[in-house]
Amino acid sequence: MARTACSNLLSTLTLLPNKPSIFTKNSQLISVFNGRKTRLQSSSSRISMSLRAGIVGLPNVGKSTLFNAVVENGKAQAANFPFCTIEPNVGIVAVPDPRLHVLSELSKSQRAVPASIEFVDIAGLVKGASQGEVVRCFEDNDIVHVNGKVDPKSDIDVINLELVFSDLDQIEKRIEKLKKGKAKDSQSKVKEEAEKSALERIKQALMDGKPARAVALTEFEKDAVKHLCLLTMKPIIYVANVAESDLAEPENNSHVNEVMNLASELRSGIVTISAQVESELTELPSDERTEYLKSLGVNESGLGNLIRETYSLLGLRTYFTSGEKESKAWTILAGMTAPQAAGVIHSDFEKGFIRAETVSYDDFVAAGSLAAAREKGLLRSEGKDYIVQEGDVMLFRFNV
């Protein structure tokens, strides 16, 4: 039975049976569906600048093609054969953000450092393997579907069932361990009782075919069970992998419409991508990519759409630091205060936080530099209670 694991990053979910986890608590799970579809799943507890996402799915749905496309130096083999990706392939890509380039130019920075997302291509899932996430929405007689036909709903049902099985396996083992163990102190006992109660209710929901995220839990109960990193606890984005001809008007694809309806029922997000187009983009010079996308009737790459939807789903925000040495993008959770945002750079910044000299991105660009923004009164001195806004350009003052 597959397992998830987590540490402290952005919650990536992967099902790697009998192997050490390569994911952290702050990663995401991407399911690919041919038709093409990919699903992205995630939750976060503590944010780092780097996000992680596992790409999973049924064989021959475009999973490895998508991975190869979004990770230009990917080594995965997109072969028409189940389990051609036996070992996970890992690649890191920059999060597209044109604002970073503008800030770097204005500050005459020596380098620009974008936020990044790490993709991991996981071996293809088949029914009973508890190993992945992908669905197919395109027709191609040359690429054989593992179940013999293109049926997005069936693919999604198989994937969700495998996730349920994986969670049930973990929950049953954990409940058994809790029954045998004895809490060392009263505080531990209270937490264990909360965990046991929550797991019993989650188990029943899973037996009824419902995801763990459908169970109403108190914040204390959520904290008690989060160490299990349950797959069905995480929000999901379905990424519909379509043919080039459907990219501009995906609603004309019946398979995509089916996924849209399912995503709505499951309260999940959906993004449309053509893995083939993404693959072709990697072969073009950067200055030709925009024109190529426009010729297809779209303004943004699938990777950009996917990352943007991920940020929205997870409630993530970006702030910047910018100077002569470097301009850098930092990823944080919406609602983080200035000290917490500073802590993403280094824990000393949060511990010794004094203030944050802050200017909005638009004001920074209008002024032309941090110094000019200060002269024009656009640079604000924010304290410990300030909630960092999307696109803030910040300079932290601290003392340790």
Tab-separated table of C-alpha atoms in Angstrom:
chain	number	residue	atom	x	y	z
A	1	MET	CA	0.000	0.000	0.000
A	2	ALA	CA	1.293	3.367	-0.911
A	3	ARG	CA	2.389	5.910	1.628
A	4	THR	CA	2.773	9.605	1.793
A	5	ALA	CA	5.348	11.426	3.778
A	6	CYS	CA	5.923	14.950	4.719
A	7	SER	CA	8.429	17.315	6.175
A	8	ASN	CA	8.626	21.058	6.216
A	9	LEU	CA	8.223	22.641	2.799
A	10	LEU	CA	5.029	22.871	0.814
A	11	SER	CA	3.014	19.699	0.927
A	12	THR	CA	3.801	17.299	-1.864
A	13	LEU	CA	1.945	14.103	-1.929
A	14	THR	CA	3.387	11.073	-3.437
A	15	LEU	CA	2.597	7.417	-3.224
A	16	LEU	CA	5.844	5.540	-3.051
A	17	PRO	CA	5.330	2.084	-1.574
A	18	ASN	CA	8.134	0.727	0.565
A	19	LYS	CA	10.463	3.595	-0.301
A	20	PRO	CA	11.646	6.600	1.655
A	21	SER	CA	9.662	9.699	0.894
A	22	ILE	CA	11.181	12.352	-1.264
A	23	PHE	CA	8.503	14.870	-0.416
A	24	THR	CA	8.011	17.329	2.357
A	25	LYS	CA	5.046	18.584	4.285
A	26	ASN	CA	4.843	21.596	2.023
A	27	SER	CA	4.326	20.065	-1.368
A	28	GLN	CA	1.672	19.226	-3.857
A	29	LEU	CA	0.312	16.278	-5.712
A	30	ILE	CA	-0.365	16.575	-9.408
A	31	SER	CA	-2.548	14.091	-11.174
A	32	VAL	CA	-2.416	13.908	-14.919
A	33	PHE	CA	-5.389	12.962	-17.002
A	34	ASN	CA	-5.046	12.301	-20.672
A	35	GLY	CA	-7.552	14.234	-22.438
A	36	ARG	CA	-5.701	15.318	-20.961
A	37	LYS	CA	-5.791	15.842	-17.231
A	38	THR	CA	-3.497	16.398	-14.343
A	39	ARG	CA	-4.368	16.787	-10.763
A	40	LEU	CA	-2.571	18.856	-8.251
A	41	GLN	CA	-2.977	18.441	-4.562
A	42	SER	CA	-1.571	20.298	-1.646
A	43	SER	CA	-1.597	21.737	1.834
A	44	SER	CA	0.922	23.781	3.715
A	45	SER	CA	1.975	24.258	7.266
A	46	ARG	CA	5.267	26.043	7.014
A	47	ILE	CA	6.322	27.806	3.856
A	48	SER	CA	9.649	27.846	2.139
A	49	MET	CA	10.523	29.575	-1.107
A	50	SER	CA	10.505	26.258	-2.947
A	51	LEU	CA	7.288	24.352	-3.679
A	52	ARG	CA	7.216	20.653	-4.483
A	53	ALA	CA	4.688	18.784	-6.613
A	54	GLY	CA	4.398	15.112	-7.459
A	55	ILE	CA	2.977	14.286	-10.880
A	56	VAL	CA	1.001	11.070	-10.756
A	57	GLY	CA	-1.536	9.369	-12.968
A	58	LEU	CA	-2.627	6.352	-14.930
A	59	PRO	CA	-0.293	5.117	-17.674
A	60	ASN	CA	-0.439	6.830	-21.073
A	61	VAL	CA	-2.256	9.958	-19.959
A	62	GLY	CA	0.586	12.343	-20.742
A	63	LYS	CA	2.170	12.399	-17.298
A	64	SER	CA	5.790	12.041	-18.364
A	65	THR	CA	5.212	14.185	-21.459
A	66	LEU	CA	3.950	16.919	-19.161
A	67	PHE	CA	6.896	16.453	-16.824
A	68	ASN	CA	9.386	16.620	-19.688
A	69	ALA	CA	7.690	19.751	-20.974
A	70	VAL	CA	7.565	21.748	-17.762
A	71	VAL	CA	11.001	20.626	-16.684
A	72	GLU	CA	13.157	21.434	-19.689
A	73	ASN	CA	16.019	19.278	-18.505
A	74	GLY	CA	13.759	16.382	-17.479
A	75	LYS	CA	15.079	12.919	-18.203
A	76	ALA	CA	11.829	10.939	-18.044
A	77	GLN	CA	10.953	8.737	-20.982
A	78	ALA	CA	7.497	9.359	-22.377
A	79	ALA	CA	7.094	5.888	-23.855
A	80	ASN	CA	3.878	4.111	-24.815
A	81	PHE	CA	4.359	1.482	-22.131
A	82	PRO	CA	3.005	1.276	-18.555
A	83	PHE	CA	5.576	1.985	-15.859
A	84	CYS	CA	8.156	3.402	-18.241
A	85	THR	CA	8.911	5.844	-15.422
A	86	ILE	CA	10.006	3.307	-12.858
A	87	GLU	CA	11.899	5.688	-10.598
A	88	PRO	CA	10.770	9.229	-9.798
A	89	ASN	CA	12.342	11.902	-11.952
A	90	VAL	CA	12.939	15.234	-10.294
A	91	GLY	CA	13.248	18.646	-11.892
A	92	ILE	CA	13.099	22.226	-10.660
A	93	VAL	CA	11.593	25.092	-12.653
A	94	ALA	CA	11.379	28.792	-11.961
A	95	VAL	CA	7.989	30.255	-11.111
A	96	PRO	CA	7.209	32.639	-14.009
A	97	ASP	CA	6.875	36.199	-12.722
A	98	PRO	CA	7.659	39.126	-15.061
A	99	ARG	CA	7.681	41.499	-12.086
A	100	LEU	CA	10.978	40.038	-10.906
A	101	HIS	CA	12.724	40.973	-14.153
A	102	VAL	CA	11.383	44.530	-13.932
A	103	LEU	CA	12.632	44.923	-10.364
A	104	SER	CA	16.012	43.486	-11.297
A	105	GLU	CA	16.377	45.966	-14.152
A	106	LEU	CA	15.357	48.951	-12.022
A	107	SER	CA	17.664	47.975	-9.146
A	108	LYS	CA	20.487	47.034	-11.556
A	109	SER	CA	20.728	43.747	-9.676
A	110	GLN	CA	23.609	41.405	-10.387
A	111	ARG	CA	21.147	38.534	-10.524
A	112	ALA	CA	17.448	37.735	-10.300
A	113	VAL	CA	16.362	34.768	-8.179
A	114	PRO	CA	12.819	33.509	-8.814
A	115	ALA	CA	10.768	31.321	-6.539
A	116	SER	CA	10.833	27.729	-7.727
A	117	ILE	CA	8.657	24.667	-7.912
A	118	GLU	CA	10.029	21.136	-7.909
A	119	PHE	CA	8.238	18.535	-9.990
A	120	VAL	CA	8.608	14.823	-9.384
A	121	ASP	CA	7.424	12.379	-12.043
A	122	ILE	CA	6.057	9.296	-10.294
A	123	ALA	CA	5.617	5.858	-11.892
A	124	GLY	CA	2.272	5.298	-13.638
A	125	LEU	CA	-0.681	4.227	-11.503
A	126	VAL	CA	-2.873	1.252	-12.316
A	127	LYS	CA	-5.906	0.020	-10.452
A	128	GLY	CA	-4.824	-1.697	-7.252
A	129	ALA	CA	-1.357	-0.158	-7.184
A	130	SER	CA	-2.114	2.733	-4.847
A	131	GLN	CA	0.488	4.661	-6.779
A	132	GLY	CA	-0.592	7.727	-8.651
A	133	GLU	CA	-2.894	10.316	-10.207
A	134	VAL	CA	-3.749	10.928	-13.903
A	135	VAL	CA	-6.795	10.950	-16.253
A	136	ARG	CA	-7.116	11.036	-20.018
A	137	CYS	CA	-9.273	13.382	-22.125
A	138	PHE	CA	-7.874	13.011	-25.632
A	139	GLU	CA	-8.439	10.415	-28.312
A	140	ASP	CA	-5.402	8.800	-29.956
A	141	ASN	CA	-5.543	5.303	-31.416
A	142	ASP	CA	-1.748	5.115	-31.323
A	143	ILE	CA	-1.627	5.503	-27.554
A	144	VAL	CA	-3.381	2.684	-25.750
A	145	HIS	CA	-5.313	3.581	-22.602
A	146	VAL	CA	-4.509	1.233	-19.741
A	147	ASN	CA	-8.237	0.434	-19.363
A	148	GLY	CA	-8.904	0.214	-23.094
A	149	LYS	CA	-10.912	3.423	-23.491
A	150	VAL	CA	-10.827	7.141	-22.685
A	151	ASP	CA	-13.074	7.645	-19.658
A	152	PRO	CA	-12.067	10.561	-17.392
A	153	LYS	CA	-14.680	9.777	-14.737
A	154	SER	CA	-13.497	6.190	-14.463
A	155	ASP	CA	-9.887	7.334	-14.256
A	156	ILE	CA	-10.735	9.800	-11.503
A	157	ASP	CA	-12.703	7.151	-9.609
A	158	VAL	CA	-9.748	4.756	-9.795
A	159	ILE	CA	-7.348	7.423	-8.583
A	160	ASN	CA	-9.582	8.589	-5.756
A	161	LEU	CA	-10.152	5.003	-4.672
A	162	GLU	CA	-6.419	4.340	-4.573
A	163	LEU	CA	-5.934	7.452	-2.446
A	164	VAL	CA	-8.696	6.281	-0.110
A	165	PHE	CA	-7.022	2.873	0.217
A	166	SER	CA	-3.709	4.522	0.989
A	167	ASP	CA	-5.250	6.709	3.702
A	168	LEU	CA	-7.206	3.802	5.178
A	169	ASP	CA	-4.031	1.762	5.428
A	170	GLN	CA	-2.270	4.514	7.347
A	171	ILE	CA	-5.256	5.244	9.580
A	172	GLU	CA	-5.838	1.611	10.535
A	173	LYS	CA	-2.191	1.150	11.473
A	174	ARG	CA	-2.160	4.409	13.420
A	175	ILE	CA	-5.344	3.577	15.336
A	176	GLU	CA	-3.912	0.179	16.241
A	177	LYS	CA	-0.745	1.834	17.504
A	178	LEU	CA	-2.716	4.347	19.569
A	179	LYS	CA	-4.676	1.527	21.183
A	180	LYS	CA	-1.500	-0.248	22.237
A	181	GLY	CA	0.433	2.821	23.344
A	182	LYS	CA	0.185	4.776	26.563
A	183	ALA	CA	0.528	8.535	26.739
A	184	LYS	CA	3.447	9.750	28.868
A	185	ASP	CA	1.581	12.715	30.336
A	186	SER	CA	-1.874	14.294	30.480
A	187	GLN	CA	-1.173	16.674	27.618
A	188	SER	CA	-0.090	13.828	25.346
A	189	LYS	CA	-3.136	11.831	26.389
A	190	VAL	CA	-5.498	14.654	25.413
A	191	LYS	CA	-3.826	14.952	22.002
A	192	GLU	CA	-3.918	11.207	21.417
A	193	GLU	CA	-7.609	11.073	22.315
A	194	ALA	CA	-8.294	13.902	19.878
A	195	GLU	CA	-6.303	12.107	17.182
A	196	LYS	CA	-8.112	8.828	17.792
A	197	SER	CA	-11.522	10.489	17.647
A	198	ALA	CA	-10.654	12.341	14.443
A	199	LEU	CA	-9.238	9.228	12.785
A	200	GLU	CA	-12.309	7.160	13.600
A	201	ARG	CA	-14.533	9.750	11.915
A	202	ILE	CA	-12.189	10.086	8.948
A	203	LYS	CA	-12.074	6.308	8.579
A	204	GLN	CA	-15.861	6.139	8.423
A	205	ALA	CA	-15.938	8.896	5.809
A	206	LEU	CA	-13.376	7.036	3.697
A	207	MET	CA	-15.409	3.830	3.994
A	208	ASP	CA	-18.381	5.831	2.683
A	209	GLY	CA	-16.318	6.978	-0.293
A	210	LYS	CA	-15.749	10.515	0.991
A	211	PRO	CA	-12.342	12.231	1.274
A	212	ALA	CA	-10.811	13.075	4.629
A	213	ARG	CA	-11.146	16.789	3.846
A	214	ALA	CA	-14.945	16.360	3.951
A	215	VAL	CA	-14.809	15.610	7.688
A	216	ALA	CA	-15.363	18.582	9.999
A	217	LEU	CA	-12.436	18.775	12.417
A	218	THR	CA	-11.460	21.263	15.079
A	219	GLU	CA	-8.110	23.010	14.714
A	220	PHE	CA	-6.783	20.873	17.556
A	221	GLU	CA	-7.881	17.688	15.771
A	222	LYS	CA	-6.343	18.863	12.498
A	223	ASP	CA	-3.066	19.452	14.284
A	224	ALA	CA	-3.278	15.999	15.882
A	225	VAL	CA	-3.619	14.156	12.549
A	226	LYS	CA	-1.505	16.322	10.257
A	227	HIS	CA	1.612	14.182	10.797
A	228	LEU	CA	-0.069	11.431	8.749
A	229	CYS	CA	-0.213	13.693	5.669
A	230	LEU	CA	-3.401	12.025	4.484
A	231	LEU	CA	-3.762	12.244	0.721
A	232	THR	CA	-7.500	12.803	0.680
A	233	MET	CA	-7.110	15.628	3.195
A	234	LYS	CA	-5.464	17.773	0.551
A	235	PRO	CA	-7.176	20.103	-1.938
A	236	ILE	CA	-6.979	19.131	-5.595
A	237	ILE	CA	-6.579	20.762	-8.986
A	238	TYR	CA	-7.424	18.715	-12.063
A	239	VAL	CA	-5.267	19.636	-15.024
A	240	ALA	CA	-6.948	18.659	-18.279
A	241	ASN	CA	-4.322	17.598	-20.801
A	242	VAL	CA	-5.857	18.388	-24.195
A	243	ALA	CA	-4.853	18.337	-27.828
A	244	GLU	CA	-3.405	21.521	-29.353
A	245	SER	CA	-6.663	22.115	-31.250
A	246	ASP	CA	-8.633	22.285	-27.983
A	247	LEU	CA	-6.305	24.594	-26.092
A	248	ALA	CA	-8.014	27.906	-26.948
A	249	GLU	CA	-11.550	26.570	-26.425
A	250	PRO	CA	-11.317	23.608	-24.033
A	251	GLU	CA	-15.025	23.826	-23.285
A	252	ASN	CA	-15.622	22.286	-26.736
A	253	ASN	CA	-13.963	19.069	-25.544
A	254	SER	CA	-16.567	16.755	-24.028
A	255	HIS	CA	-13.965	15.061	-21.849
A	256	VAL	CA	-12.878	18.412	-20.410
A	257	ASN	CA	-16.506	19.324	-19.707
A	258	GLU	CA	-16.878	16.067	-17.818
A	259	VAL	CA	-13.810	16.864	-15.734
A	260	MET	CA	-15.075	20.408	-15.118
A	261	ASN	CA	-18.350	19.021	-13.777
A	262	LEU	CA	-16.544	16.489	-11.591
A	263	ALA	CA	-14.159	19.140	-10.290
A	264	SER	CA	-17.121	21.325	-9.381
A	265	GLU	CA	-18.826	18.451	-7.545
A	266	LEU	CA	-15.598	17.662	-5.699
A	267	ARG	CA	-14.959	21.352	-4.958
A	268	SER	CA	-11.646	21.170	-6.765
A	269	GLY	CA	-9.882	23.426	-9.240
A	270	ILE	CA	-9.190	22.743	-12.897
A	271	VAL	CA	-6.548	23.940	-15.349
A	272	THR	CA	-6.306	23.094	-19.044
A	273	ILE	CA	-2.901	22.248	-20.506
A	274	SER	CA	-1.624	20.747	-23.737
A	275	ALA	CA	1.443	18.729	-22.792
A	276	GLN	CA	2.327	18.572	-26.483
A	277	VAL	CA	2.321	22.371	-26.795
A	278	GLU	CA	4.363	22.689	-23.604
A	279	SER	CA	6.855	20.266	-25.124
A	280	GLU	CA	7.076	22.325	-28.318
A	281	LEU	CA	7.592	25.517	-26.311
A	282	THR	CA	10.774	24.111	-24.790
A	283	GLU	CA	12.289	23.891	-28.270
A	284	LEU	CA	11.610	27.546	-29.125
A	285	PRO	CA	13.721	30.592	-28.225
A	286	SER	CA	12.124	32.519	-25.370
A	287	ASP	CA	11.263	35.490	-27.604
A	288	GLU	CA	9.263	33.237	-29.950
A	289	ARG	CA	7.222	31.460	-27.304
A	290	THR	CA	4.781	34.307	-26.714
A	291	GLU	CA	4.041	34.621	-30.418
A	292	TYR	CA	3.522	30.880	-30.705
A	293	LEU	CA	1.042	30.885	-27.815
A	294	LYS	CA	-0.836	33.810	-29.334
A	295	SER	CA	-1.093	31.909	-32.621
A	296	LEU	CA	-2.871	29.164	-30.679
A	297	GLY	CA	-5.271	31.644	-29.094
A	298	VAL	CA	-3.803	31.677	-25.581
A	299	ASN	CA	-1.712	34.220	-23.695
A	300	GLU	CA	0.041	32.088	-21.096
A	301	SER	CA	1.830	28.764	-21.008
A	302	GLY	CA	0.273	25.804	-19.279
A	303	LEU	CA	3.022	25.897	-16.684
A	304	GLY	CA	2.147	29.491	-15.852
A	305	ASN	CA	-1.536	28.609	-15.542
A	306	LEU	CA	-0.767	25.625	-13.363
A	307	ILE	CA	1.464	27.525	-10.978
A	308	ARG	CA	-0.944	30.462	-10.777
A	309	GLU	CA	-3.817	28.120	-9.901
A	310	THR	CA	-1.619	26.365	-7.360
A	311	TYR	CA	-0.832	29.640	-5.627
A	312	SER	CA	-4.522	30.502	-5.584
A	313	LEU	CA	-5.548	27.091	-4.254
A	314	LEU	CA	-2.956	27.079	-1.502
A	315	GLY	CA	-3.473	30.705	-0.566
A	316	LEU	CA	0.108	31.676	-1.415
A	317	ARG	CA	1.509	35.147	-2.016
A	318	THR	CA	4.756	36.543	-3.402
A	319	TYR	CA	6.812	39.391	-2.010
A	320	PHE	CA	10.172	40.672	-3.231
A	321	THR	CA	13.491	41.900	-1.960
A	322	SER	CA	15.459	43.985	-4.443
A	323	GLY	CA	18.875	45.609	-4.423
A	324	GLU	CA	22.148	45.840	-6.334
A	325	LYS	CA	23.265	42.356	-5.275
A	326	GLU	CA	20.062	40.579	-6.228
A	327	SER	CA	16.325	40.789	-6.701
A	328	LYS	CA	14.504	37.814	-5.266
A	329	ALA	CA	10.952	36.444	-5.105
A	330	TRP	CA	9.741	34.863	-1.872
A	331	THR	CA	6.691	32.646	-1.370
A	332	ILE	CA	4.544	33.033	1.743
A	333	LEU	CA	1.058	32.194	2.951
A	334	ALA	CA	-1.624	34.827	2.610
A	335	GLY	CA	-2.139	36.519	5.960
A	336	MET	CA	1.464	36.266	7.111
A	337	THR	CA	2.764	39.192	9.118
A	338	ALA	CA	5.966	41.048	8.297
A	339	PRO	CA	8.030	39.129	10.918
A	340	GLN	CA	6.732	35.800	9.593
A	341	ALA	CA	7.569	36.797	6.043
A	342	ALA	CA	11.032	37.813	7.202
A	343	GLY	CA	11.417	34.387	8.799
A	344	VAL	CA	11.090	32.760	5.371
A	345	ILE	CA	14.448	34.362	4.531
A	346	HIS	CA	16.079	33.438	7.834
A	347	SER	CA	14.808	32.666	11.321
A	348	ASP	CA	17.052	35.442	12.737
A	349	PHE	CA	15.099	37.979	10.676
A	350	GLU	CA	11.912	36.969	12.471
A	351	LYS	CA	13.425	36.695	15.939
A	352	GLY	CA	15.124	40.079	15.787
A	353	PHE	CA	12.511	41.866	13.662
A	354	ILE	CA	12.404	45.643	14.158
A	355	ARG	CA	10.503	46.927	11.125
A	356	ALA	CA	9.976	46.371	7.428
A	357	GLU	CA	10.549	49.188	4.946
A	358	THR	CA	7.821	48.433	2.440
A	359	VAL	CA	6.612	49.735	-0.912
A	360	SER	CA	4.086	48.196	-3.283
A	361	TYR	CA	5.362	46.827	-6.571
A	362	ASP	CA	3.463	49.417	-8.607
A	363	ASP	CA	4.798	52.291	-6.487
A	364	PHE	CA	8.339	50.918	-6.734
A	365	VAL	CA	8.100	50.766	-10.536
A	366	ALA	CA	6.568	54.231	-10.727
A	367	ALA	CA	9.325	55.681	-8.523
A	368	GLY	CA	12.096	53.797	-10.315
A	369	SER	CA	14.044	52.675	-7.249
A	370	LEU	CA	13.792	52.123	-3.508
A	371	ALA	CA	15.636	55.381	-2.836
A	372	ALA	CA	13.287	57.311	-5.106
A	373	ALA	CA	10.282	55.701	-3.440
A	374	ARG	CA	11.641	56.863	-0.069
A	375	GLU	CA	12.113	60.424	-1.337
A	376	LYS	CA	8.549	60.521	-2.677
A	377	GLY	CA	7.099	59.247	0.585
A	378	LEU	CA	5.990	55.955	-0.942
A	379	LEU	CA	8.199	53.816	1.285
A	380	ARG	CA	6.377	52.852	4.474
A	381	SER	CA	7.780	51.674	7.789
A	382	GLU	CA	5.662	48.686	8.814
A	383	GLY	CA	5.675	47.000	12.217
A	384	LYS	CA	5.076	43.530	13.609
A	385	ASP	CA	1.337	43.489	12.902
A	386	TYR	CA	1.584	44.395	9.223
A	387	ILE	CA	0.033	41.802	6.890
A	388	VAL	CA	2.248	41.423	3.839
A	389	GLN	CA	0.442	42.141	0.571
A	390	GLU	CA	0.906	40.517	-2.823
A	391	GLY	CA	3.837	42.117	-4.646
A	392	ASP	CA	5.239	44.069	-1.703
A	393	VAL	CA	8.902	45.014	-2.073
A	394	MET	CA	10.459	44.825	1.384
A	395	LEU	CA	13.655	45.657	3.235
A	396	PHE	CA	13.797	44.150	6.722
A	397	ARG	CA	15.507	45.794	9.679
A	398	PHE	CA	16.390	43.390	12.458
A	399	ASN	CA	18.722	42.969	15.408
A	400	VAL	CA	19.870	39.647	16.869
